[in-house]
Structure formats: structure tokens, C-alpha cells
XYZ file of C-alpha atoms in Angstrom:
662
model
C -75.299 -19.078 2.127
C -72.769 -19.715 5.037
C -72.144 -23.248 3.479
C -71.385 -21.767 0.084
C -68.826 -19.392 2.002
C -67.447 -22.099 3.863
C -66.993 -24.137 0.761
C -65.733 -21.276 -1.556
C -63.259 -20.709 1.439
C -62.065 -24.189 1.559
C -61.605 -24.340 -2.300
C -59.366 -21.243 -2.208
C -57.564 -22.633 0.985
C -57.082 -26.022 -1.355
C -55.956 -24.283 -4.523
C -53.477 -22.151 -2.231
C -52.099 -25.142 -1.039
C -51.595 -26.879 -4.415
C -50.162 -23.641 -5.667
C -47.658 -23.775 -2.745
C -46.640 -27.092 -3.399
C -45.890 -26.499 -7.141
C -44.171 -23.443 -5.816
C -41.795 -25.390 -3.875
C -40.810 -28.034 -6.666
C -39.748 -24.927 -8.813
C -37.738 -23.375 -6.426
C -35.883 -26.758 -5.910
C -35.321 -26.645 -9.628
C -34.372 -23.132 -9.984
C -31.521 -24.127 -6.795
C -30.511 -26.849 -8.898
C -30.064 -24.515 -12.049
C -28.806 -21.173 -10.661
C -28.459 -20.626 -6.686
C -29.053 -16.931 -6.937
C -32.355 -17.267 -8.819
C -33.154 -20.021 -6.604
C -32.667 -18.246 -3.153
C -34.529 -14.802 -4.679
C -37.419 -17.579 -5.781
C -37.348 -19.187 -2.287
C -37.157 -16.051 -0.089
C -40.163 -14.719 -1.973
C -42.525 -17.258 -1.315
C -41.205 -19.949 1.246
C -41.137 -17.041 4.228
C -44.995 -17.213 3.972
C -45.924 -20.152 2.735
C -45.327 -22.138 5.764
C -47.919 -20.661 7.768
C -51.262 -21.506 6.812
C -53.143 -19.426 9.120
C -51.490 -16.581 7.503
C -52.068 -17.467 4.320
C -55.798 -18.042 4.771
C -55.896 -14.658 6.670
C -54.435 -12.843 3.259
C -57.774 -14.530 1.294
C -59.938 -12.905 3.973
C -61.463 -9.831 3.971
C -61.249 -9.713 7.726
C -59.161 -6.761 9.059
C -55.723 -7.659 10.460
C -54.260 -6.370 13.918
C -50.698 -4.397 13.659
C -47.928 -6.932 14.352
C -46.696 -7.224 18.284
C -43.382 -8.578 18.375
C -43.913 -9.826 21.770
C -46.049 -12.374 20.654
C -45.122 -16.026 19.496
C -41.893 -16.065 21.629
C -43.001 -19.555 22.659
C -41.915 -22.610 20.880
C -45.078 -24.220 22.543
C -47.245 -21.676 20.590
C -45.634 -21.624 17.562
C -45.992 -25.535 17.038
C -49.400 -25.534 17.833
C -50.345 -22.720 15.197
C -47.409 -23.630 12.480
C -45.599 -26.250 10.917
C -42.529 -26.464 9.457
C -42.106 -28.101 5.860
C -39.859 -30.768 6.573
C -39.664 -32.336 2.932
C -37.497 -29.006 1.899
C -33.844 -30.382 0.898
C -32.312 -27.132 2.243
C -31.618 -26.025 6.165
C -34.586 -23.560 6.924
C -35.431 -22.404 10.271
C -38.344 -20.094 12.430
C -36.863 -17.597 14.645
C -38.249 -15.142 17.209
C -37.843 -11.770 16.828
C -35.078 -11.752 19.058
C -33.134 -14.113 16.771
C -33.499 -17.364 18.895
C -34.137 -20.531 16.920
C -37.647 -21.872 17.704
C -38.353 -24.522 14.926
C -35.953 -25.871 11.797
C -36.291 -28.854 9.628
C -33.607 -32.170 9.600
C -31.138 -30.228 6.983
C -30.703 -27.413 9.451
C -30.324 -29.679 12.230
C -27.518 -31.842 10.214
C -25.695 -28.231 9.908
C -26.526 -26.928 13.346
C -27.037 -30.139 15.872
C -26.835 -27.593 18.406
C -29.326 -24.471 17.544
C -27.081 -22.454 19.569
C -24.304 -23.037 17.152
C -26.243 -21.193 14.560
C -26.066 -17.779 16.761
C -22.971 -16.443 14.773
C -24.201 -16.874 11.883
C -27.702 -15.294 12.772
C -26.000 -12.062 14.258
C -24.073 -11.497 10.877
C -26.947 -11.965 8.928
C -29.381 -9.330 11.410
C -26.384 -6.533 10.761
C -25.741 -7.407 6.831
C -29.138 -9.120 5.464
C -31.598 -6.650 4.183
C -35.056 -7.090 3.123
C -33.922 -11.010 2.985
C -30.977 -10.308 1.011
C -28.798 -13.487 0.585
C -25.300 -13.482 2.371
C -22.362 -15.758 2.181
C -21.482 -17.502 5.386
C -19.587 -20.349 6.200
C -19.956 -23.118 8.509
C -17.355 -25.210 9.274
C -15.572 -26.309 5.763
C -18.891 -25.719 3.696
C -20.123 -22.167 2.009
C -24.070 -21.133 2.026
C -26.048 -18.303 1.042
C -28.313 -17.705 3.548
C -30.889 -15.114 3.867
C -32.900 -13.999 7.160
C -36.601 -12.402 6.621
C -39.184 -10.657 8.788
C -42.311 -12.454 8.550
C -45.694 -10.463 10.127
C -47.779 -13.536 11.144
C -51.610 -14.408 12.200
C -52.388 -17.484 14.466
C -55.706 -19.562 14.577
C -57.291 -16.829 17.513
C -56.212 -13.971 15.031
C -53.621 -12.609 17.033
C -50.768 -11.160 14.878
C -47.152 -11.373 15.393
C -43.724 -11.496 14.158
C -41.113 -14.122 13.480
C -37.873 -14.760 11.622
C -37.132 -17.106 8.726
C -33.979 -18.478 8.091
C -33.293 -20.168 4.760
C -29.594 -21.651 3.497
C -28.765 -22.769 0.498
C -25.395 -24.941 0.139
C -22.724 -23.385 -2.220
C -19.793 -24.970 -1.564
C -19.176 -26.590 -4.790
C -19.771 -23.312 -6.583
C -16.992 -21.578 -4.382
C -14.577 -24.324 -5.078
C -15.434 -23.689 -8.858
C -15.180 -20.101 -8.436
C -11.608 -20.645 -6.614
C -10.466 -23.003 -9.320
C -11.461 -20.137 -12.236
C -9.536 -17.909 -9.862
C -6.449 -20.016 -9.736
C -6.476 -20.541 -13.678
C -6.391 -16.770 -14.014
C -3.095 -16.010 -16.113
C -0.844 -13.681 -14.629
C 1.839 -11.724 -16.735
C 5.422 -11.310 -15.190
C 8.696 -9.357 -16.530
C 12.159 -10.388 -15.252
C 15.056 -7.681 -15.760
C 18.758 -8.868 -14.878
C 19.539 -5.283 -13.246
C 23.091 -5.521 -13.044
C 23.618 -7.497 -16.201
C 26.143 -4.637 -17.545
C 28.177 -4.684 -14.120
C 28.227 -8.780 -14.134
C 29.606 -8.419 -18.364
C 32.247 -5.768 -17.225
C 33.434 -8.128 -14.270
C 33.749 -11.521 -16.303
C 36.362 -12.603 -18.777
C 34.658 -12.187 -22.483
C 35.199 -15.663 -23.326
C 32.786 -16.549 -20.327
C 29.917 -14.598 -21.331
C 28.291 -17.132 -23.747
C 28.432 -19.676 -21.419
C 27.290 -17.497 -18.243
C 24.337 -16.518 -20.452
C 23.165 -19.820 -21.247
C 23.455 -20.723 -17.780
C 21.281 -17.960 -16.801
C 18.678 -19.138 -19.520
C 18.527 -22.741 -18.377
C 18.057 -22.055 -14.811
C 15.055 -19.762 -15.945
C 14.123 -22.466 -18.067
C 14.160 -25.074 -14.891
C 12.393 -22.697 -12.472
C 9.803 -21.867 -14.955
C 8.926 -25.456 -15.687
C 8.833 -26.031 -11.854
C 6.391 -23.023 -11.307
C 4.072 -24.420 -14.319
C 5.143 -21.371 -16.287
C 6.151 -20.332 -20.133
C 9.025 -17.940 -19.980
C 10.325 -16.214 -23.036
C 13.499 -13.949 -23.780
C 13.138 -10.694 -25.100
C 16.683 -9.130 -24.721
C 20.077 -10.029 -23.279
C 18.619 -8.863 -19.826
C 15.119 -9.001 -20.105
C 12.135 -12.091 -19.858
C 8.577 -12.052 -19.784
C 6.713 -15.179 -18.323
C 2.947 -16.256 -17.908
C 1.910 -18.196 -15.206
C -1.341 -19.221 -13.331
C -2.481 -17.285 -10.382
C -2.365 -20.496 -8.313
C 1.443 -21.099 -9.439
C 1.804 -17.409 -8.419
C 0.309 -18.191 -4.892
C 2.566 -21.086 -4.526
C 5.913 -18.958 -5.479
C 4.427 -16.426 -2.686
C 4.019 -18.828 -0.317
C 7.895 -19.700 -0.911
C 8.684 -15.967 -0.825
C 10.158 -16.296 -4.638
C 13.057 -18.200 -3.097
C 13.800 -20.371 -6.028
C 14.717 -17.200 -8.263
C 17.476 -16.708 -5.634
C 19.217 -19.487 -7.569
C 20.017 -17.190 -10.155
C 22.779 -15.542 -7.942
C 24.524 -18.595 -7.486
C 25.342 -19.135 -10.665
C 29.405 -18.627 -11.181
C 31.377 -19.005 -14.347
C 34.493 -17.735 -12.386
C 35.191 -14.441 -10.566
C 32.709 -12.063 -11.211
C 29.709 -10.228 -9.168
C 26.645 -11.985 -8.506
C 23.305 -11.618 -10.975
C 20.716 -9.878 -9.322
C 17.106 -9.796 -10.806
C 14.082 -7.467 -10.412
C 10.785 -9.109 -11.264
C 7.387 -7.197 -11.912
C 4.085 -9.016 -11.662
C 0.858 -8.136 -12.745
C -2.576 -9.299 -11.727
C -6.138 -8.232 -12.650
C -7.715 -5.582 -14.760
C -9.921 -7.948 -17.058
C -7.362 -8.753 -19.701
C -4.071 -9.712 -20.271
C -3.214 -6.228 -21.720
C -4.469 -4.655 -18.067
C -2.104 -7.474 -16.528
C 0.619 -6.449 -18.775
C 0.246 -2.747 -17.641
C 0.160 -3.708 -13.917
C 3.323 -5.848 -14.755
C 5.188 -2.633 -16.193
C 3.860 -0.289 -13.231
C 5.544 -3.016 -10.869
C 8.660 -3.466 -12.889
C 9.318 0.275 -12.853
C 8.539 0.644 -9.136
C 11.222 -2.235 -8.129
C 13.706 -0.449 -10.231
C 12.717 2.853 -8.480
C 13.146 1.008 -5.278
C 16.827 -0.215 -5.824
C 16.432 -3.070 -7.992
C 16.989 -7.046 -7.163
C 13.449 -7.635 -5.619
C 9.986 -9.240 -6.621
C 6.615 -6.377 -6.988
C 3.495 -7.470 -7.706
C 0.471 -5.379 -8.612
C -2.877 -6.545 -8.140
C -5.040 -3.755 -8.977
C -4.345 -0.500 -6.680
C -2.624 -3.181 -4.039
C 1.442 -3.367 -4.144
C 2.724 -6.624 -2.661
C 7.204 -6.707 -1.905
C 9.098 -9.519 -1.555
C 13.094 -9.109 -1.214
C 14.612 -5.618 -1.416
C 17.480 -6.311 1.072
C 20.427 -5.289 -1.173
C 21.542 -2.088 -1.412
C 20.894 0.312 -4.856
C 23.096 -0.417 -7.709
C 25.566 2.242 -8.438
C 25.647 3.313 -11.814
C 27.845 5.548 -14.194
C 25.360 8.541 -14.432
C 26.906 11.093 -16.102
C 25.232 10.589 -19.545
C 22.163 10.358 -17.743
C 22.807 13.549 -15.291
C 23.709 15.814 -18.847
C 20.647 14.434 -20.601
C 18.536 15.034 -17.529
C 20.126 18.462 -17.216
C 19.811 19.557 -21.052
C 16.119 18.731 -20.836
C 15.749 20.751 -17.453
C 17.202 23.840 -19.130
C 14.996 23.607 -22.235
C 11.992 23.726 -19.909
C 13.646 26.249 -17.849
C 14.221 28.535 -21.058
C 10.591 27.977 -22.145
C 8.772 29.081 -18.886
C 7.598 32.165 -17.730
C 8.913 31.744 -14.123
C 10.391 29.045 -12.052
C 9.468 27.505 -8.740
C 11.403 24.587 -6.435
C 9.628 23.200 -3.967
C 10.809 20.236 -1.234
C 9.077 17.902 1.262
C 7.540 19.066 4.311
C 9.993 19.982 7.412
C 12.308 20.754 4.839
C 16.218 19.258 5.818
C 19.622 20.524 4.601
C 19.195 18.200 1.311
C 16.041 19.449 0.401
C 16.907 23.062 0.713
C 20.384 22.446 -0.611
C 18.736 21.019 -3.770
C 16.530 23.852 -3.962
C 19.442 26.447 -4.091
C 21.217 24.099 -6.853
C 18.171 24.709 -9.141
C 18.070 28.089 -8.306
C 21.660 28.387 -9.313
C 20.946 26.560 -12.635
C 17.874 29.104 -13.205
C 20.165 32.024 -12.667
C 22.469 30.983 -15.147
C 20.018 31.415 -17.828
C 18.809 34.267 -16.602
C 15.448 32.963 -15.198
C 13.916 33.811 -11.749
C 13.610 31.079 -9.371
C 11.709 31.026 -6.103
C 11.985 28.575 -3.199
C 8.827 27.499 -1.966
C 8.741 26.903 1.813
C 5.535 27.540 3.983
C 7.616 27.410 7.436
C 11.643 27.594 7.846
C 12.322 24.407 9.936
C 14.651 24.423 12.858
C 17.022 22.134 10.767
C 17.630 24.479 7.923
C 17.372 27.656 9.776
C 20.978 28.431 10.380
C 21.469 28.005 6.229
C 18.045 30.274 5.455
C 20.031 33.022 7.955
C 23.277 32.418 5.978
C 21.331 33.380 2.838
C 20.079 36.303 4.312
C 22.882 37.780 5.927
C 24.828 37.552 2.484
C 22.198 39.853 0.844
C 22.083 37.787 -2.556
C 18.833 35.833 -1.609
C 16.466 38.199 -0.800
C 12.564 37.354 -1.650
C 13.974 33.778 -2.823
C 11.874 32.015 -0.204
C 8.070 32.666 -0.443
C 5.361 30.856 1.021
C 2.738 28.549 -0.649
C -0.067 31.619 -0.600
C 2.458 34.079 -2.565
C 3.330 30.635 -4.930
C -0.319 30.527 -5.780
C -0.375 34.390 -6.944
C 2.824 33.702 -9.149
C 1.842 30.580 -10.476
C 0.428 30.552 -14.218
C 0.121 28.252 -17.178
C 3.731 28.940 -18.079
C 5.102 28.253 -14.672
C 7.798 25.370 -14.042
C 7.593 23.730 -10.794
C 10.553 21.597 -9.751
C 10.080 19.151 -6.832
C 13.327 18.140 -5.070
C 14.089 15.445 -2.581
C 10.493 13.944 -2.601
C 8.291 12.174 -5.376
C 5.296 11.818 -3.174
C 2.369 13.858 -3.200
C 1.338 13.707 0.492
C 5.049 14.926 1.255
C 5.392 18.130 -0.927
C 5.392 21.272 1.143
C 2.234 22.878 -0.472
C 0.094 20.199 -2.412
C -2.056 23.027 -3.715
C 1.069 24.709 -5.473
C 1.410 20.953 -6.674
C -2.003 20.632 -7.805
C -2.379 24.303 -9.549
C 1.034 23.499 -11.663
C 0.546 22.574 -15.425
C 4.265 21.674 -15.917
C 6.255 19.564 -13.098
C 9.589 18.061 -12.811
C 10.976 15.922 -10.066
C 14.376 15.009 -8.819
C 14.656 12.488 -5.730
C 16.934 9.782 -4.341
C 14.638 8.148 -2.101
C 13.284 4.512 -2.950
C 10.195 4.760 -4.963
C 6.873 4.680 -2.991
C 3.422 4.239 -4.577
C 1.865 7.504 -4.188
C 4.640 8.939 -6.586
C 3.627 11.965 -8.402
C 2.414 10.736 -11.868
C 1.892 13.672 -14.028
C 5.775 15.067 -14.007
C 7.078 16.054 -17.512
C 10.572 15.373 -16.705
C 11.545 12.625 -13.890
C 15.494 12.198 -12.731
C 14.890 9.257 -9.984
C 17.987 7.659 -8.792
C 17.702 5.869 -5.526
C 21.531 5.020 -5.832
C 22.507 8.482 -5.101
C 23.234 9.662 -1.736
C 21.185 12.350 -1.851
C 19.391 14.972 -3.779
C 21.805 17.490 -3.760
C 24.309 14.744 -5.253
C 21.987 14.600 -8.421
C 21.683 18.450 -8.539
C 25.515 18.684 -8.454
C 25.939 16.110 -10.951
C 23.843 17.572 -13.403
C 25.453 21.229 -12.559
C 28.835 19.457 -13.171
C 28.067 17.902 -16.398
C 26.220 20.829 -18.260
C 27.030 22.296 -21.399
C 26.466 25.327 -19.841
C 29.077 26.792 -17.302
C 27.177 27.401 -13.699
C 28.925 29.760 -11.525
C 28.106 28.828 -8.311
C 28.435 31.348 -4.753
C 30.094 30.086 -2.025
C 26.738 29.742 0.034
C 25.196 27.652 -2.925
C 28.444 25.098 -3.029
C 28.117 24.940 1.028
C 24.309 24.264 0.849
C 24.498 21.364 -1.693
C 27.669 20.020 0.069
C 25.574 20.293 3.381
C 22.872 18.438 1.904
C 25.429 15.665 0.846
C 26.770 15.831 4.333
C 23.387 15.154 6.134
C 22.300 12.504 4.148
C 25.623 10.240 3.931
C 26.186 10.912 7.871
C 29.242 12.236 7.038
C 30.302 9.922 4.037
C 29.752 7.104 6.051
C 26.246 5.772 4.480
C 25.280 5.537 0.770
C 28.312 6.947 0.004
C 29.574 5.905 -3.751
C 32.473 7.325 -6.395
C 29.812 9.761 -7.648
C 29.088 11.179 -3.842
C 32.865 11.776 -3.625
C 33.345 13.122 -7.121
C 30.438 15.718 -6.379
C 31.846 16.786 -3.068
C 35.058 17.359 -4.806
C 33.648 19.653 -7.798
C 31.748 21.456 -5.111
C 35.026 22.236 -2.919
C 36.636 23.118 -6.206
C 33.728 25.802 -6.382
C 34.091 27.563 -3.162
C 32.607 24.885 -0.227
C 34.030 24.603 2.885
C 33.491 21.753 5.482
C 34.120 23.769 8.315
C 31.495 26.437 7.344
C 29.175 23.025 6.661
C 29.824 21.482 9.923
C 28.763 24.811 11.825
C 25.601 24.118 10.444
C 25.352 20.726 11.978
C 26.337 22.225 15.604
C 24.069 21.244 18.219
C 23.674 23.355 21.743
C 24.033 21.714 24.832
C 20.253 21.104 25.776
C 20.157 19.148 22.383
C 23.051 16.900 22.712
C 21.450 16.228 26.282
C 18.496 15.257 24.784
C 20.049 12.997 22.177
C 21.784 11.371 25.312
C 18.856 10.772 27.082
C 17.250 9.350 23.720
C 20.188 6.377 23.481
C 20.389 5.952 27.338
C 16.206 5.687 27.767
C 16.015 3.030 24.357
C 14.340 -0.086 24.950
C 15.250 -3.433 22.915
C 12.805 -5.042 20.967
C 13.104 -8.650 19.879
C 16.515 -8.378 21.314
C 18.041 -6.667 18.338
C 16.096 -3.662 17.627
C 15.978 -0.358 19.761
C 12.963 1.899 20.475
C 13.496 5.047 21.841
C 11.845 8.854 22.754
C 13.566 11.944 21.878
C 12.708 14.671 24.322
C 10.792 17.391 22.208
C 11.423 20.474 24.494
C 14.874 21.271 22.318
C 14.931 23.780 19.745
C 15.575 20.829 16.990
C 13.959 17.818 17.866
C 13.765 15.922 14.867
C 17.257 16.645 13.755
C 18.520 15.459 17.448
C 16.026 12.336 16.953
C 17.876 11.327 13.842
C 21.289 11.742 15.334
C 20.117 9.380 18.295
C 19.035 6.842 15.844
C 22.336 7.205 14.112
C 24.148 6.610 17.456
C 21.726 3.863 18.661
C 23.381 1.838 15.679
C 27.154 2.333 16.999
C 25.542 -0.238 20.057
C 26.630 -3.842 19.665
C 23.752 -6.341 18.576
C 21.726 -3.659 17.444
C 20.360 -4.249 13.930
C 17.869 -1.370 13.649
C 16.760 1.526 15.459
C 13.843 3.615 15.783
C 13.440 7.163 17.523
C 10.212 9.360 18.115
C 9.685 12.855 18.789
C 6.842 14.937 19.048
C 6.331 18.600 17.709
C 3.128 20.194 18.058
C 0.681 17.661 16.758
C 2.751 15.129 14.813
C 5.033 12.559 16.102
C 8.190 12.372 13.445
C 9.978 9.031 13.554
C 13.525 8.171 12.308
C 14.612 4.726 11.408
C 18.001 3.535 10.814
C 19.093 0.033 10.241
C 22.379 -1.903 8.701
C 20.339 -3.318 5.593
C 19.612 -6.722 7.427
C 16.076 -5.050 8.512
C 14.839 -3.003 5.548
C 13.353 -0.143 7.650
C 11.488 1.516 4.472
C 9.587 -1.469 4.323
C 8.698 -0.900 8.070
C 8.090 3.007 7.404
C 5.856 2.636 4.692
C 3.507 0.459 7.020
C 3.375 3.726 8.996
C 3.001 6.072 5.668
C 6.436 6.804 5.286
C 9.699 5.623 3.135
C 12.936 6.187 2.363
C 15.778 3.846 1.916
C 17.154 0.342 3.231
C 19.262 1.665 5.736
C 17.696 5.073 6.231
C 14.237 6.120 6.281
C 11.252 7.843 8.292
C 7.628 8.450 8.853
C 5.046 11.042 10.265
C 2.168 10.097 12.187
C -0.586 12.972 13.019
C -2.890 13.485 16.022
C -1.339 10.568 17.878
C 0.938 10.593 21.463
C 4.232 9.332 21.465
C 2.997 6.185 23.587
C 0.754 5.331 20.581
C 3.348 6.090 18.064
C 5.526 3.322 19.622
C 2.893 0.943 19.796
C 2.156 1.373 15.766
C 6.259 0.967 15.324
C 5.906 -2.213 17.401
C 3.218 -3.487 14.974
C 4.709 -2.643 12.148
C 8.239 -4.233 12.724
C 5.976 -7.435 13.785
C 4.083 -7.276 10.660
C 7.303 -6.816 8.724
C 9.145 -9.910 10.189
C 5.949 -12.054 10.127
C 6.209 -11.199 6.262
C 9.887 -12.053 6.125
C 9.774 -15.222 8.030
């Protein structure tokens, strides 16, 4: 009887060994056909098959003990009880429960001549590999799919323990094929000569065909060099197709070859500049085209003369060092004004809202919108949760006049007033995260946006009307343009005219920065309608404490990279944010300074004012901190951090920007 049992057991064992041998061959074939199928099959059977005692135990009726992780930690004991399948063509190893390599085959030794070298891979797998789930790892210049399995085992004496098994499959060729396929993905790009009309106005009419031909030839040469296909759609618009690999090579060169367009000359004329929007991904050419269009819109919204790449939800920026292109906006202003008046006429009531921590440009633009609404007999309220120190003097003037009682409401009152026919006008910002009351923004059904800041990626998308002109000095200038070019005459009150002029003055730094012909025309219009520069100047007066704080910020400024000033403005003054902005302006008067960054803390928020002359794009720097603005004037707000932490973040953002520009 005992002999029969022994024969039966040996028969089972023999069949089992044969079955496992066949299984190993099947796994190898699966690996040759499909790495994922092979790794899955291998993880399922090899982890147990190398331990004959365990497999024998599985086919017996004898009860097993509970696993004890402290057993089988000795290499000699493992080798005495178990064996490694040395003929497996893939790296394979047995580890103790702590992750130390105990036994391995020849392919594993080829990958890791010293078993200690496998520690980083093992640590990664122990953290990320669940239930033997394969993970992609890199060893040297090779890529592997690796899996780590936990196995309960029984030795010859019947003692129970646990080990880990590590299996690796070389997928380097597969990764190379994936990379090649990715590099062959088609990318769609759009090109716009964004100052083409201005170039035509500056050149002799007889030279126009020559200029156009030279531009076309240069684009064809650049496309051929980049292994791309380009097609002219209109006199100033092109579309091109290229592979993702070719795009990566252009990115490495920072798109410098396309700057050769600016060097084209057929006489005395202004240089040609271009904007480029490139779309990647989405799964189809249609999606890539949509991404390219979105990138182009954003490039133009940021002032043009730059390259933007949209890859899914991520944007990459190149260039953008030129100032915004000034255009004759009279027709646009009239069209936008007519559209706004039509929307106002259909609305039951009107709310106008600026950005958080309102400045004089934000409030001035709000007051201008109220004047437009009043001209057609519509009620308009300004939504402002908190009257900032920067606009307190103007708000006091409004209260003293007795003509603006109840005009300013907070977000709670605005939510009570809002309904399906309410028109919400957003001024001096186009970003959802920057509006004074996000709750009011979300509740509004009809939204209009007026802004002059360079476009950011988190812009308000649900607006029914947008007037976004980065060439303008201020939003107050945009509103003034609309008022003076409207068909219906708007009679401005003295305080309304002062508020709009103050908005222009604060953003142009007394008509020194971003000042164009339309800026002076708007100022002249406001002067004719009762604005007074002396009254406006009084709105900017500082007390002695604020003046001393500004002097302290300038005195204590630190030089970073030899030409960038970083400082802190004392926060124990009444209007520290305005004082910090003035200190940043004053630092730009120091010889050799190319950019300045001044921080100040108000409650739990650190405000950063950034200035430059254009050599350094402070908008790009501030965007890395969640802010934005213009090429030469920008800012950001950091929540829940100290001033020293904010300075470190500013330095890191500058370093990152300079590395991108290098």
C-alpha cells in the first residue's frame, strides 16, 4: 500500500516536472510574440515552479504551517533546499523578504555583475509593483519590464517561509520602436505674419511682390530644412505639417531659424515678425489642428512675435521678447462698444467686477462700464469684496460726491441680485483664478471680458464677448476708446473721468511705459471731459511711512545674477502693495539692473511686483509662480508662505526661465 502511494506521488511529481518544463517553453514563446503576455504568464507560473519542495507540498494532503518571514534568510539554506532554473534566457533572481539578492541565474549576472547594483531597481519595484504587476525600469542604456513576486515556500523539512522572486524581460527594442513611432507622429502648425499690414504700410508699393516672394522662399527653405511641408493660405497666413521628431529638433534650437524672417529686407521698412501655434496630440489630425489654433490664439493674445506649442493641456513658450504690436483700434473699439451696448440693453441688470486686490485701473474700468450702462438707463453695480488701500481714496471721493451711493456691493449681495438675465462684465483680468468673486463668475449666464494683460492659459472661456488687446496700456484705455467711439454719446461725471485717467496713469507709470498714440488720445478725450491731472496725482500720494518703506526696499535690494534686483518691502505701512510696486519701478532706475522683483506680505499672502525693460520677460517668470501680466510689468500672489520662501521661489523661477532662454 505504502509502495503504491510512493509510486503515485512520484508519478505526480514526474508529471508536474514535465508540465512545468512545457510551461516554461510556452512562456518563452509568448515572450517572443508579446512581451506583456509573456511577462504575465511568467509571473503566474515561474514564481512557484523553481521550488520543487513547494510544488510537491501542493500535491500532498499534509497540512501546511503559516508563513514565517524570518526563515530562509540564509543563502546556504536556500541553495540546499532550492535550485534556480539556469536555462531561463531572461534575468531571474530569488531575494529574501528584506529585498537582498540570494540566488540568481547567468542572465541576471550579466545585467548586474554585482548583485548590490540591483538595489535601486528592487527598491522601485517594492514601492510600485503590486501583486507581481510588471513595471518599466532602466538599467544603463537598456529598458526592462520587471516584476517582483512574494512567494510562500516549504523546505524539505516542512518548515514554511517566504521569499521574493524577481523576473526581468528586456524590452529595449520595443521602447526604441515606440520612440520611433512617437517621433513619426504628425504635428500641425500655423504661422501668422502678425505685423504684415504695418510692414505693407512702411514699404514702397512696387517692392511688395518682391517682399512677398522672399518671405515665401524663406519659409520653403526653412520647411525643407526641418523636413516639413508648408502651404500658404492667405497673404499673411501659412499652415505646415511636420513630424514630432523634427519638432523636437526645432525646440532644441529654440526656433532660431525662423528669426531669419526678420532679416528679410527690400529697402527701408519695419522688420517682419511672426507668431506660430503648434498643436500636438489628441489622437487625430483634427485634434492637433484644434490645439494649433488654440496655441495661435494664445500667442496673439500675449502680444505676438512668439512660438507656442500646445500638447494636450500643456503649453510651451518660445520667444515673446518683443513689445506688443500697436494697431489702429478705432473700428474694433466701435464694434465692441456696439456689441456691449446691445448686451446691456437685453440685460435685466448689470454687474461689473475686476480682479482681487483692485487697483486704480481695475476700479477705473469698472466706473467706465457703469457710465456706459447709465447712458442707456441701466442699473450697474461694481462687485468688490474688499476695498483695497490702493483704491480707498477714489472710493472716498465717490462717497463724498453723493452720486455713487450703493454702487459698490460685495459678493454676497451680488449673488442675491444675479439672475439668468444678468450681464456680468469682467475688467482688467481674463483669468478665472483672479476675479474678485469666483462664486459670482460661476453663477453668471452671460459674461463679457475686457482686458489688456497678455493672455494666460487659464482664461475665461465661457464669455459671449471678449475685447482683449495686449497692445493697450490699460483696461481703462480700452474702456475710454469704446466710450469715445460709441454712436451714443456718454456724458462723463468728473469723478468718472478722473477714475479712467487714474487707471491709465497707474499702468503707464505716468505715461512712461507701454504708452502709444491711442493712450494719449484717450487721455486727451478724458481731459476734455473734465479729468484733472492734479486731482489724479493726489490719488497717488504716499505718506511719510510709505515713502520710507519704499526707500528701505530700494536700499536693501539684493543682486541676483549680477543684473537682477530682489527685495522686500516692509509690510507695516498702509498701502504696502502699491509701495512695493513703486519700489520695483525705482530699482529699474539703477544702472545695470535689467529686472526687479519686490515682495511684500499682507496677511497670509505675499505679493510680488516684477519690472524689466524687456530683455527679461517678467511675465514668463511670474507665470511660473501662478501670476502674469506683461513683458515689462508683471506680478504674482503666493498664499501661505513667508517672504523668505517667496524670495527663494522667485530665484528658482528666474533660474528656470534663464535656462529655457539659454
